[in-house]
Coordinates of C-alpha atoms in Angstrom, one line a residue:
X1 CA 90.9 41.9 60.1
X2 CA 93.6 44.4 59.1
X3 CA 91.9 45.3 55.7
X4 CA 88.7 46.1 58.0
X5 CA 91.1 48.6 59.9
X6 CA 92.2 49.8 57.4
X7 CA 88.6 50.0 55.6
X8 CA 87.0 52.0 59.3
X9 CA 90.4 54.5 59.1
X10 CA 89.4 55.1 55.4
X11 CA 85.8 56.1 56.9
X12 CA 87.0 58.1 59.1
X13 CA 89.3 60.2 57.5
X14 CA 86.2 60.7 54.8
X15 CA 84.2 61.5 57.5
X16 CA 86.5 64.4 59.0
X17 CA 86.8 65.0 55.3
X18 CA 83.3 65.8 54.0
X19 CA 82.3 67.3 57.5
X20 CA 85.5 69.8 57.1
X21 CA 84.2 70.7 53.6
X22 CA 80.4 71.2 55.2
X23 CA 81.9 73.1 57.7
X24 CA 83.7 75.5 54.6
X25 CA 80.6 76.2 53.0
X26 CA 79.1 77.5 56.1
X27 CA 81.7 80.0 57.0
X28 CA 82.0 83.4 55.9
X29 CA 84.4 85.2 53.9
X30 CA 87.3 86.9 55.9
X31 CA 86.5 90.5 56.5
X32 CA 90.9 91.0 55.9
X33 CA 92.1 88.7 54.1
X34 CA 95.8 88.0 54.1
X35 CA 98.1 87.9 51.1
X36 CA 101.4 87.1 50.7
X37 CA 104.1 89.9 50.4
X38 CA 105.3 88.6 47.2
X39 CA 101.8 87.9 45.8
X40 CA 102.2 90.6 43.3
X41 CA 105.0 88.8 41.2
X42 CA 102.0 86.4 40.1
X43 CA 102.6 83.1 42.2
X44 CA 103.3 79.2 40.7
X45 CA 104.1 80.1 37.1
X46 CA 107.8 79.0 36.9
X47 CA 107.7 75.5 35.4
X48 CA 110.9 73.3 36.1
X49 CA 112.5 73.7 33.0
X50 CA 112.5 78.0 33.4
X51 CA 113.8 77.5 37.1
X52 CA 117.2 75.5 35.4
X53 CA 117.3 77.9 32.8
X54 CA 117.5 81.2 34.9
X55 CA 120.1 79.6 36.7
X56 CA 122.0 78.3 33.9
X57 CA 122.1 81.5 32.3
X58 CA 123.2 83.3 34.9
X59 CA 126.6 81.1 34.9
X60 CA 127.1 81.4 31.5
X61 CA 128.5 78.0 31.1
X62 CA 129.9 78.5 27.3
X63 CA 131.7 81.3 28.4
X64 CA 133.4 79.3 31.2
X65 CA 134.5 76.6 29.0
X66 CA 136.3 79.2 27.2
X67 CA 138.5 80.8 30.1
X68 CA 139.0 77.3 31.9
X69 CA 140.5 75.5 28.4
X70 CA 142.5 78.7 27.9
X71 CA 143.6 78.3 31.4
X72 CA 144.8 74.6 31.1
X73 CA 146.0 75.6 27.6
X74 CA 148.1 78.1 28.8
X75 CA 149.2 76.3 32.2
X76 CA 149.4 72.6 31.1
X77 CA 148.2 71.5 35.2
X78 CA 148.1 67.5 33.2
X79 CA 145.4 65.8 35.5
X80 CA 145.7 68.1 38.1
X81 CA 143.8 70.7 36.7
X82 CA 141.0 68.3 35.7
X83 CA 141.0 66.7 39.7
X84 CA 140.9 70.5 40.9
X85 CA 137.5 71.5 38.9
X86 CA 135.9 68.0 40.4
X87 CA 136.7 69.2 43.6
X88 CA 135.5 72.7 43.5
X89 CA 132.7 71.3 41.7
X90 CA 132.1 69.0 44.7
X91 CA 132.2 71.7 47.2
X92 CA 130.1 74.3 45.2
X93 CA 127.4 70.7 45.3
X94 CA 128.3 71.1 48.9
X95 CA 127.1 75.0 49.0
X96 CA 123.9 74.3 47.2
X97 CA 123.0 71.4 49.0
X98 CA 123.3 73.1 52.1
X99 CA 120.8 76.0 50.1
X100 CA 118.4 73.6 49.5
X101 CA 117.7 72.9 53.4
X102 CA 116.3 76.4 53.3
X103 CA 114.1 76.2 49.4
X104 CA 112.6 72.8 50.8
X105 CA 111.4 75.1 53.7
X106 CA 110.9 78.7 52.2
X107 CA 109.7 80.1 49.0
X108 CA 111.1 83.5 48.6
X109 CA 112.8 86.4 46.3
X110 CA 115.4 87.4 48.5
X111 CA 117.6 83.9 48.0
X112 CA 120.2 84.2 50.1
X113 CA 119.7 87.2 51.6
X114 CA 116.4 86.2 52.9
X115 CA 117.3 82.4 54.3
X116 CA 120.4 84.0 56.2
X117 CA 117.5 85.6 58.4
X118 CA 116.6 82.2 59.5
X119 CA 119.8 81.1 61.0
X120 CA 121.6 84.2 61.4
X121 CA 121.7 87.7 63.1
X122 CA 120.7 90.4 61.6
X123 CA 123.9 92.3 60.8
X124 CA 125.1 88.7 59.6
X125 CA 122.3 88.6 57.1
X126 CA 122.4 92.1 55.9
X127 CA 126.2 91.4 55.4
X128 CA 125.3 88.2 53.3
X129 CA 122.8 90.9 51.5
X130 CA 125.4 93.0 50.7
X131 CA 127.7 90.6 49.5
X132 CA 125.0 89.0 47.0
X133 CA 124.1 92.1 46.0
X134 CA 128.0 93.2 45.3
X135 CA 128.5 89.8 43.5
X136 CA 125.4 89.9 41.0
X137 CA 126.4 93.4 40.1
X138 CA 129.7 92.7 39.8
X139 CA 128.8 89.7 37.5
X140 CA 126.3 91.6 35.6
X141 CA 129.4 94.2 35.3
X142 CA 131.9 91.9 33.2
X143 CA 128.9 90.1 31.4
X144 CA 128.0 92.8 30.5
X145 CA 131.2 94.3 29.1
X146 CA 132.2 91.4 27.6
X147 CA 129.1 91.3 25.7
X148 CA 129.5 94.5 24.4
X149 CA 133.4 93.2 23.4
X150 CA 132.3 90.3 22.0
X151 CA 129.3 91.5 19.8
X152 CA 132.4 94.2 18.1
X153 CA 134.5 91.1 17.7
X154 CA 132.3 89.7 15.5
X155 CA 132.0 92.9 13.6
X156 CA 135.6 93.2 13.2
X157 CA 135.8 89.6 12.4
X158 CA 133.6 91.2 9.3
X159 CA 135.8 93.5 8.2
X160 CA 133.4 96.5 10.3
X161 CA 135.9 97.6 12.4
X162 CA 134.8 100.0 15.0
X163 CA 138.1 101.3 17.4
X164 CA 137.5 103.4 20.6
X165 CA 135.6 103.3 23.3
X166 CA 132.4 104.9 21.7
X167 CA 131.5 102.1 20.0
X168 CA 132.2 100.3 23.0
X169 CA 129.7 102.4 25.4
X170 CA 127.4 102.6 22.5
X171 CA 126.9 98.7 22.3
X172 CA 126.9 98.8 26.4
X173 CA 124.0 100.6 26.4
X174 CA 122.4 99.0 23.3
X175 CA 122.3 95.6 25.0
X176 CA 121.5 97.2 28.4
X177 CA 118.8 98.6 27.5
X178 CA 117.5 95.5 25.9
X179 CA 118.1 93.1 28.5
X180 CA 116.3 95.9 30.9
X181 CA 113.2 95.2 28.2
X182 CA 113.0 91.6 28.3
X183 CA 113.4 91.2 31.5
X184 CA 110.4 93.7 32.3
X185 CA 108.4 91.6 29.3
X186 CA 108.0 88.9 31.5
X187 CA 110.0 86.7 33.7
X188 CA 108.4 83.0 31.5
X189 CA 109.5 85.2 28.3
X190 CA 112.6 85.6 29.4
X191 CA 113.8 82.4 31.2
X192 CA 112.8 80.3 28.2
X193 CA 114.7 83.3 25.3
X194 CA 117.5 83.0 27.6
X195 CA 117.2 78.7 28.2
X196 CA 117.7 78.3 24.4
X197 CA 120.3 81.0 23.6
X198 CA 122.1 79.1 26.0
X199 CA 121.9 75.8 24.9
X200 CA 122.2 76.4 21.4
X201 CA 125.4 78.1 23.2
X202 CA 126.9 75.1 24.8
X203 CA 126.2 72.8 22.0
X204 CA 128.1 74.7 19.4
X205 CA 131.1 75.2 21.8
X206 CA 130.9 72.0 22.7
X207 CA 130.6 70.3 19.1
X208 CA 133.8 72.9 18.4
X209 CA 135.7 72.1 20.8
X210 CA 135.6 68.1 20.1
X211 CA 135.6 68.6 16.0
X212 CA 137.8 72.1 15.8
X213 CA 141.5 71.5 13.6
X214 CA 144.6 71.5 15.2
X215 CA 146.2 75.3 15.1
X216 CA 150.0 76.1 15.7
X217 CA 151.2 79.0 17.5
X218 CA 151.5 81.0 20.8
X219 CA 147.9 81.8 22.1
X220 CA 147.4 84.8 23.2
X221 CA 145.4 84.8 25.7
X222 CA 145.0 86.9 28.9
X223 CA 147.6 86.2 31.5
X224 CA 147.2 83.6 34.0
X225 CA 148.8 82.2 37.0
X226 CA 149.4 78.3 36.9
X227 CA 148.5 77.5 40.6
X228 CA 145.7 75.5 40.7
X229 CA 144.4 77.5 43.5
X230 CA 143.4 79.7 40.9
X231 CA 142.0 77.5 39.0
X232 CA 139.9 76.9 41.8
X233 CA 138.8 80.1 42.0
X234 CA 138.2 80.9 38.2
X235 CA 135.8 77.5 38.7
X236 CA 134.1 79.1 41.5
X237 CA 133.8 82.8 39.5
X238 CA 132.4 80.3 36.4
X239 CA 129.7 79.1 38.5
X240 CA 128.5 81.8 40.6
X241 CA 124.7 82.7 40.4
X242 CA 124.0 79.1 39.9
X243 CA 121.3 79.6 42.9
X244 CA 119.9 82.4 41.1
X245 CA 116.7 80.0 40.7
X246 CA 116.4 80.5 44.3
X247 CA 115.5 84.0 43.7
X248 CA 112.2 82.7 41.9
X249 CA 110.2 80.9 44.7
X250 CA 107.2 82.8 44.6
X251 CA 107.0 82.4 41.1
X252 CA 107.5 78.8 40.6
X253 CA 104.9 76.2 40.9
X254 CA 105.6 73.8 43.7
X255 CA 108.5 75.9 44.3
X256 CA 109.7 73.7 47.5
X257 CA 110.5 70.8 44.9
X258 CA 111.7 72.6 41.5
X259 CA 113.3 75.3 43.5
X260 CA 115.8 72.8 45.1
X261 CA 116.0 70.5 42.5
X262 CA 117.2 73.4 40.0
X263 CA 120.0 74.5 42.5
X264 CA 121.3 71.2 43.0
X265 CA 120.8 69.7 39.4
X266 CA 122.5 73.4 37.5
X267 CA 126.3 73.0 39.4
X268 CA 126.4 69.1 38.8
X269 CA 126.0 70.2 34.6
X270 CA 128.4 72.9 34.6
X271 CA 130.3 70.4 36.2
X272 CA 130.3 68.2 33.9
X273 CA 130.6 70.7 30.9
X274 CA 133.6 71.8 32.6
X275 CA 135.4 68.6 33.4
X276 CA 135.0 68.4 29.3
X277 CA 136.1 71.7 28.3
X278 CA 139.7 70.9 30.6
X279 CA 139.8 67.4 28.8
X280 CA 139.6 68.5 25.3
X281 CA 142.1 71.1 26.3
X282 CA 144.4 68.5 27.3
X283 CA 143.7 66.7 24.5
X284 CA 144.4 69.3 22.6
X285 CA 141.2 69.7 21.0
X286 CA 140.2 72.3 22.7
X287 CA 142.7 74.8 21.7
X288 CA 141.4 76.0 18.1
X289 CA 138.5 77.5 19.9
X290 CA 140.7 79.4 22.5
X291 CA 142.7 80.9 19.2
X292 CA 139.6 81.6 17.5
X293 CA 138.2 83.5 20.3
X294 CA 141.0 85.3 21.3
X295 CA 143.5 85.4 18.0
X296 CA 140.7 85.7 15.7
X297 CA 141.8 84.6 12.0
X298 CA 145.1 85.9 13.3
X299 CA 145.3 82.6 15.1
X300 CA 145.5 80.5 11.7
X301 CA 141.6 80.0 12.1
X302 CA 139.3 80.1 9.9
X303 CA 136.7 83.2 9.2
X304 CA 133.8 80.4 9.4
X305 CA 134.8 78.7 12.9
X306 CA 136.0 82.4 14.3
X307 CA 132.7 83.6 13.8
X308 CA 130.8 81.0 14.6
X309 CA 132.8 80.9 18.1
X310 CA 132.4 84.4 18.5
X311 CA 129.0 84.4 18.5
X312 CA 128.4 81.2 20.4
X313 CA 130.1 83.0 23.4
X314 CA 128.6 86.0 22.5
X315 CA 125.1 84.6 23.2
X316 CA 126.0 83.6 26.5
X317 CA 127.1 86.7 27.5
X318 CA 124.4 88.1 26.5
X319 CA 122.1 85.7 28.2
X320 CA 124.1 85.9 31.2
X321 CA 123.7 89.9 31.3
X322 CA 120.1 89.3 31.5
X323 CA 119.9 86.2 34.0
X324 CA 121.9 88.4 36.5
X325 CA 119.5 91.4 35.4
X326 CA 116.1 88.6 36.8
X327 CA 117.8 88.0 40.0
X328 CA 119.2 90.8 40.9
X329 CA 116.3 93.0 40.8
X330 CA 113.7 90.2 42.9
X331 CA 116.6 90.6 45.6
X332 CA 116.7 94.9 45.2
X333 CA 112.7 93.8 45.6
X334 CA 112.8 91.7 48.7
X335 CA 114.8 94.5 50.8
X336 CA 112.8 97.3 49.1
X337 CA 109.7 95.1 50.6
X338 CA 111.4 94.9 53.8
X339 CA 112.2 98.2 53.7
X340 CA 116.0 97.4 54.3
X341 CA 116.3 99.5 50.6
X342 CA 114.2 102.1 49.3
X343 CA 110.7 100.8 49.5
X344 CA 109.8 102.0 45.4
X345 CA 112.3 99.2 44.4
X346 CA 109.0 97.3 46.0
X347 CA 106.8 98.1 42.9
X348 CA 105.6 95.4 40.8
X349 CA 104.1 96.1 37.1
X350 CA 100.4 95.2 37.7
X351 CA 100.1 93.8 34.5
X352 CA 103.4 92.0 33.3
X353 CA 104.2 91.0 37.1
X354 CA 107.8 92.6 37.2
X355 CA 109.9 94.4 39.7
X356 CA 110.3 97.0 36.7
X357 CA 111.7 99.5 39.0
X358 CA 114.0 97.1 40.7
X359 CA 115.0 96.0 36.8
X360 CA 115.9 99.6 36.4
X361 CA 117.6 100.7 38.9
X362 CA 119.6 97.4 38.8
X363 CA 120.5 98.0 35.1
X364 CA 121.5 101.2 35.4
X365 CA 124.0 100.6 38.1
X366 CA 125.4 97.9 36.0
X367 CA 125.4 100.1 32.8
X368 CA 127.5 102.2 35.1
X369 CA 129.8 100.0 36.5
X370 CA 130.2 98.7 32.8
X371 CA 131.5 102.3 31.8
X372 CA 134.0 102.2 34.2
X373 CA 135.3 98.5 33.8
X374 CA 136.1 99.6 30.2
X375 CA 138.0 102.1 30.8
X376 CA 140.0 100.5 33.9
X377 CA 139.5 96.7 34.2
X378 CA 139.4 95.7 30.2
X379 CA 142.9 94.8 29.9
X380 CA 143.2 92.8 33.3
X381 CA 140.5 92.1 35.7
X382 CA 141.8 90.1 38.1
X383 CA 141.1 92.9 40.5
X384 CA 137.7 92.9 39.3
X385 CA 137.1 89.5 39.6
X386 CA 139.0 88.9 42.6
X387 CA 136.3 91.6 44.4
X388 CA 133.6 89.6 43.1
X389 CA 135.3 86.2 44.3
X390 CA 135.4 87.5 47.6
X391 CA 131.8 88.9 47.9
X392 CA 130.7 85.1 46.6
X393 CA 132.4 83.0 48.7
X394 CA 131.9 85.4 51.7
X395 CA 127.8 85.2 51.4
X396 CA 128.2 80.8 50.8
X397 CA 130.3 81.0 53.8
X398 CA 127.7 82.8 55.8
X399 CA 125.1 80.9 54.2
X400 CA 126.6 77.7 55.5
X401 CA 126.6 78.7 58.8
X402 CA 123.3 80.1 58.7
X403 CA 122.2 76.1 57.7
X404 CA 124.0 75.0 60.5
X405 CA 121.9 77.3 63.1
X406 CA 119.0 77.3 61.5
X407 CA 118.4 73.3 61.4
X408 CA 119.8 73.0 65.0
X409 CA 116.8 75.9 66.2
X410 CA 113.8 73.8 64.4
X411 CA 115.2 70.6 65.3
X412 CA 116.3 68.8 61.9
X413 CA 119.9 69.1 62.4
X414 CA 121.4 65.5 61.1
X415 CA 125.3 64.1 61.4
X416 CA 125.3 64.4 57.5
X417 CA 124.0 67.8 57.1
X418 CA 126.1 69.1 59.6
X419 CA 129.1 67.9 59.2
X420 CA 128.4 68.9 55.3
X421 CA 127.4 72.8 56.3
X422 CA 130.0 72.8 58.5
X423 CA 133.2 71.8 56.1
X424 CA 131.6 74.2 53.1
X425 CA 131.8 76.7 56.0
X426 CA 135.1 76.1 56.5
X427 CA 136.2 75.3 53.1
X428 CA 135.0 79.2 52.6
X429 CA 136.8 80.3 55.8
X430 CA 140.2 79.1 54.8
X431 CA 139.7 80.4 51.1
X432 CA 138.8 83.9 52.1
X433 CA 141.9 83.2 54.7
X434 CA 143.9 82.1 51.4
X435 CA 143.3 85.2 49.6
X436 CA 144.1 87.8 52.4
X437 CA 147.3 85.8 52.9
X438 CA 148.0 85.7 49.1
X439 CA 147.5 89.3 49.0
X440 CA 149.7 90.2 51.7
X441 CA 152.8 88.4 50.9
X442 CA 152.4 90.1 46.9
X443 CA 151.7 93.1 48.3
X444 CA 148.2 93.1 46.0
X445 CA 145.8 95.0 48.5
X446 CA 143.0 94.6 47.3
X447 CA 142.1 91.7 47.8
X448 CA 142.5 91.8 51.5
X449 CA 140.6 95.7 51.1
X450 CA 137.6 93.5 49.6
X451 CA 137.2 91.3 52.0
X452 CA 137.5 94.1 54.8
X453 CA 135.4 95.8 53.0
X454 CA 132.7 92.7 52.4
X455 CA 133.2 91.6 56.5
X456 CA 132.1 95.3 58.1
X457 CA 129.7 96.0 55.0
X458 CA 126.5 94.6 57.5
X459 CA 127.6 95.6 60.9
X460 CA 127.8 99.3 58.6
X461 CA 123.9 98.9 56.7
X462 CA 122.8 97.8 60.1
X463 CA 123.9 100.8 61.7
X464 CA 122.2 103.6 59.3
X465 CA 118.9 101.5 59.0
X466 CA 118.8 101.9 63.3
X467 CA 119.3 105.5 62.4
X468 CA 117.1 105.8 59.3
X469 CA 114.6 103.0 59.5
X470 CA 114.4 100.9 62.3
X471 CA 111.3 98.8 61.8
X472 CA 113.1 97.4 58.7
X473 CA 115.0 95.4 61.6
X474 CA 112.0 94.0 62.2
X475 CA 110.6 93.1 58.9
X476 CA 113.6 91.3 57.4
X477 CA 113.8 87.7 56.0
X478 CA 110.4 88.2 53.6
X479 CA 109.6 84.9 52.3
X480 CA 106.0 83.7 49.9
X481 CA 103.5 82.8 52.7
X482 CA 100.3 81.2 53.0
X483 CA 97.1 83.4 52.3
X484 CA 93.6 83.5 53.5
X485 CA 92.6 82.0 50.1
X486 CA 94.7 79.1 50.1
X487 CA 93.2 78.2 53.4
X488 CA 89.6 76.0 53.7
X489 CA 87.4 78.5 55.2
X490 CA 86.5 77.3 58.8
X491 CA 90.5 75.6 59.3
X492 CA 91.7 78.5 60.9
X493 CA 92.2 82.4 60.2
X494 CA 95.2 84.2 59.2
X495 CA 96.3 87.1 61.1
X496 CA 99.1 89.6 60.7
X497 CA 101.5 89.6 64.3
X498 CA 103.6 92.6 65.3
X499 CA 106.5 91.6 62.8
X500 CA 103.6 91.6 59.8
X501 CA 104.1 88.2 59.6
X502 CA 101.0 85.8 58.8
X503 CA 99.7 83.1 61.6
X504 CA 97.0 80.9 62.0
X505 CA 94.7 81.4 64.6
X506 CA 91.3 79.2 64.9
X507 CA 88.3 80.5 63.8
X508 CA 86.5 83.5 65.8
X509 CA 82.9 82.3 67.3
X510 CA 80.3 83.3 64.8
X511 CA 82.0 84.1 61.8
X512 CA 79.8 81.0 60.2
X513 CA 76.6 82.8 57.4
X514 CA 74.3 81.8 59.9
X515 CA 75.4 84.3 62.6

């Protein structure tokens, strides 16, 4: 009895089947079709594997393994340190999870920026823009410098010694100008150069760090405070941009899926690669490659593993420069869409499928910013960094809440997902509270200045696009939408309403061939 149930439902659903299909080949074209406003990145070409990659690169997870070992070298925290990066690894798990509520739901190029829309207002989200935008610059900033540092090091580790800053802008703009290159070559190109620079990356720090010699003397590494509240911040600085695959859902295929299984799946590995980097520091394996990359040969070394640490950290610099380089410009393209930014950051390469103006103009800023970090910040950067620290957190923070909203206004709020949203909320909340307070009683300004600076940056944009461009008000939150061609004519018909967004509508009488 049941399988004949089951047998007429099978019938029937091939019936509404094969008479939909009957009903497609009788309808006519759409005179206007609709397209998607991020068609022109060239949609579903992002496999998994180039999704974990962008994001991996962007964190540069060699690089952190360096400055957290040096910083449990330096601090000796004992198992303290090592219970501090699992728990700001566990919240930063918390902060994607809570972004995968929005990529399981929206495909867009905005990241961030664009899901805040959803759950928040709109001088919120422009202040969650702002702050994304100020962090992935100000990463791209020190990557870049660093690079440009580390690929001299290696040189001097030669013998070439190069002093000045010349040589030092020279190099800048060298790898600036290739990572502006690649990254306008092709975004598969690039993910999958930059996926195996930065594995080769881990591995050889990684295989160093267990295998490296034991080395006697003072390292001399930059200075660092032993709280382990700043270790908890240098984790959170390690991992930021781990979303960054976020900023590729129009490009990935089934981006709903691989999207949100690359943001969850990237800060569990650097996790993991950073739990290991504090225990062989502990262990005091760990320290060798912290003299080698600071101390050089000086450090008792030798020329063999200085190099060959030098230029495993060097390639993940450099693939860092370029992962920021990807995501930054898709989210200078989403608001030059919007119109939120100059609309020619909107311009797509029609034939390589880049943002090659948004590439530009987000490389040049950073070649900028690069200048001036080497002349002010090279020597200690905690300002720098503690500006970027602050623009990070803020936009999770804001993020969070945006989740909270945003699954309570479409009605797939659950106990678990808020009470996680709303402890990463205020987890953030109490660290940007930390900071100003820190600052205060040491009288180090800036960091309160930043986060001043950060809070009243949207209610500020908000203001001079009412002025200057009001309708970009309107258009905000641009996301990959459904077109007329991924419809089965005779379904339903897409139309653009007031806000330019698409919506389906059913078919007009007549628009069958036989009318």
């Amino acid at each position: 009895m049941s399988s004949g149930r089951r047998g007429g439902g099978g019938s029937r659903i091939g019936g509404a089947l094969a008479a939909a299909i009957a009903k497609s080949r009788n309808t006519a074209p759409a005179a206007a079709p609709v397209f998607s406003p991020l068609r022109a990145l060239g949609r579903r070409q992002l496999s998994q594997v180039d999704l974990i990659g962008q994001s991996l690169s962007t964190i540069a997870p060699a690089t952190g393994m360096i400055f957290i070992a040096a910083w449990i070298v330096s601090a000796e925290p004992g198992f303290g340190g090592l219970a501090a990066i699992i728990g700001t690894t566990a919240v930063v798990v918390a902060v994607a999870y809570c972004i995968t509520q929005f990529t399981r739901r929206l495909a867009a190029a905005g990241s961030l920026y664009s899901f805040a829309f959803h759950g928040l207002s709109r001088r919120a989200t422009l202040t969650v823009g702002a702050a994304l935008l100020l962090g992935y610059l100000g990463i791209s900033i020190s990557v870049l410098a660093n690079a440009a540092i580390s690929l001299l090091g290696i040189g001097t580790a030669l013998g070439i010694d190069l002093p000045g800053t010349g040589p030092l802008l020279a190099t800048a703009v060298l790898v600036a100008v290739t990572v502006a290159v690649i990254a306008v070559r092709g975004v598969r190109f690039a993910t999958r150069a930059i996926l195996v620079v930065e594995t080769c990356s881990l591995v050889l720090i990684g295989v160093l760090m267990v295998t490296g010699p034991d080395i006697d003397g003072t390292l001399s590494a930059p200075a660092i405070s032993g709280t382990l509240p700043f270790l908890a911040m240098l984790v959170v600085l390690s991992m930021a941009g781990f979303e960054s695959a976020a900023f590729f859902g129009a490009e990935a295929r089934r981006p709903l899926t691989t999207v949100s299984r690359a943001v969850l799946v990237t800060p569990l590995v650097c996790g993991a690669v950073f739990v290991f980097a504090g225990w062989a520091a502990m262990s005091g394996n760990a320290g060798a490659v912290v003299a080698a990359y600071f101390d050089g040969t000086a450090s008792g070394a030798s020329l063999g593993m200085v190099i060959a640490v030098k230029i495993g950290v060097t390639c993940s610099w450099l693939a860092s420069t370029l992962g920021c380089a990807q995501a930054g410009s898709r989210l200078l393209l989403a608001m030059g869409i919007e119109g939120t930014m100059p609309k020619s950051l909107s311009r797509v390469h029609p034939r390589l499928r880049t943002p090659y103006v948004a590439v530009a103009w987000f490389t040049v800023a950073s070649l900028l910013g690069t200048c001036a970090y080497l002349q002010v910040f090279v020597t200690d950067s905690n300002t720098f960094d503690g500006f970027v620290e602050v623009a990070i957190v803020t936009a999770y923070t804001l993020l969070a809440v945006s989740c909270l909203r945003f699954l309570c206004r479409i009605g797939e709020d659950a106990p678990s997902t808020t009470v996680l949203a709303a402890g990463v909320a205020a987890v953030g909340a109490g660290l940007l509270g930390y900071l100003v307070f820190d600052g205060v009683v040491h009288a180090r300004w800036a960091i309160p200045a930043a986060v001043l600076i950060v809070g009243v940056s949207g209610i500020v944009w908000a203001r001079v696009l009412k002025h200057l461009r009001p309708e970009s008000l309107e258009t905000m939150g641009t996301f990959d939408s459904v077109e007329t061609a991924d419809l089965l004519p005779g379904s339903g018909e897409l139309v653009l309403d007031d806000a330019g967004r698409p919506r389906m509508v059913p078919v007009r009488p007549g628009a069958g061939l036989g009318a």
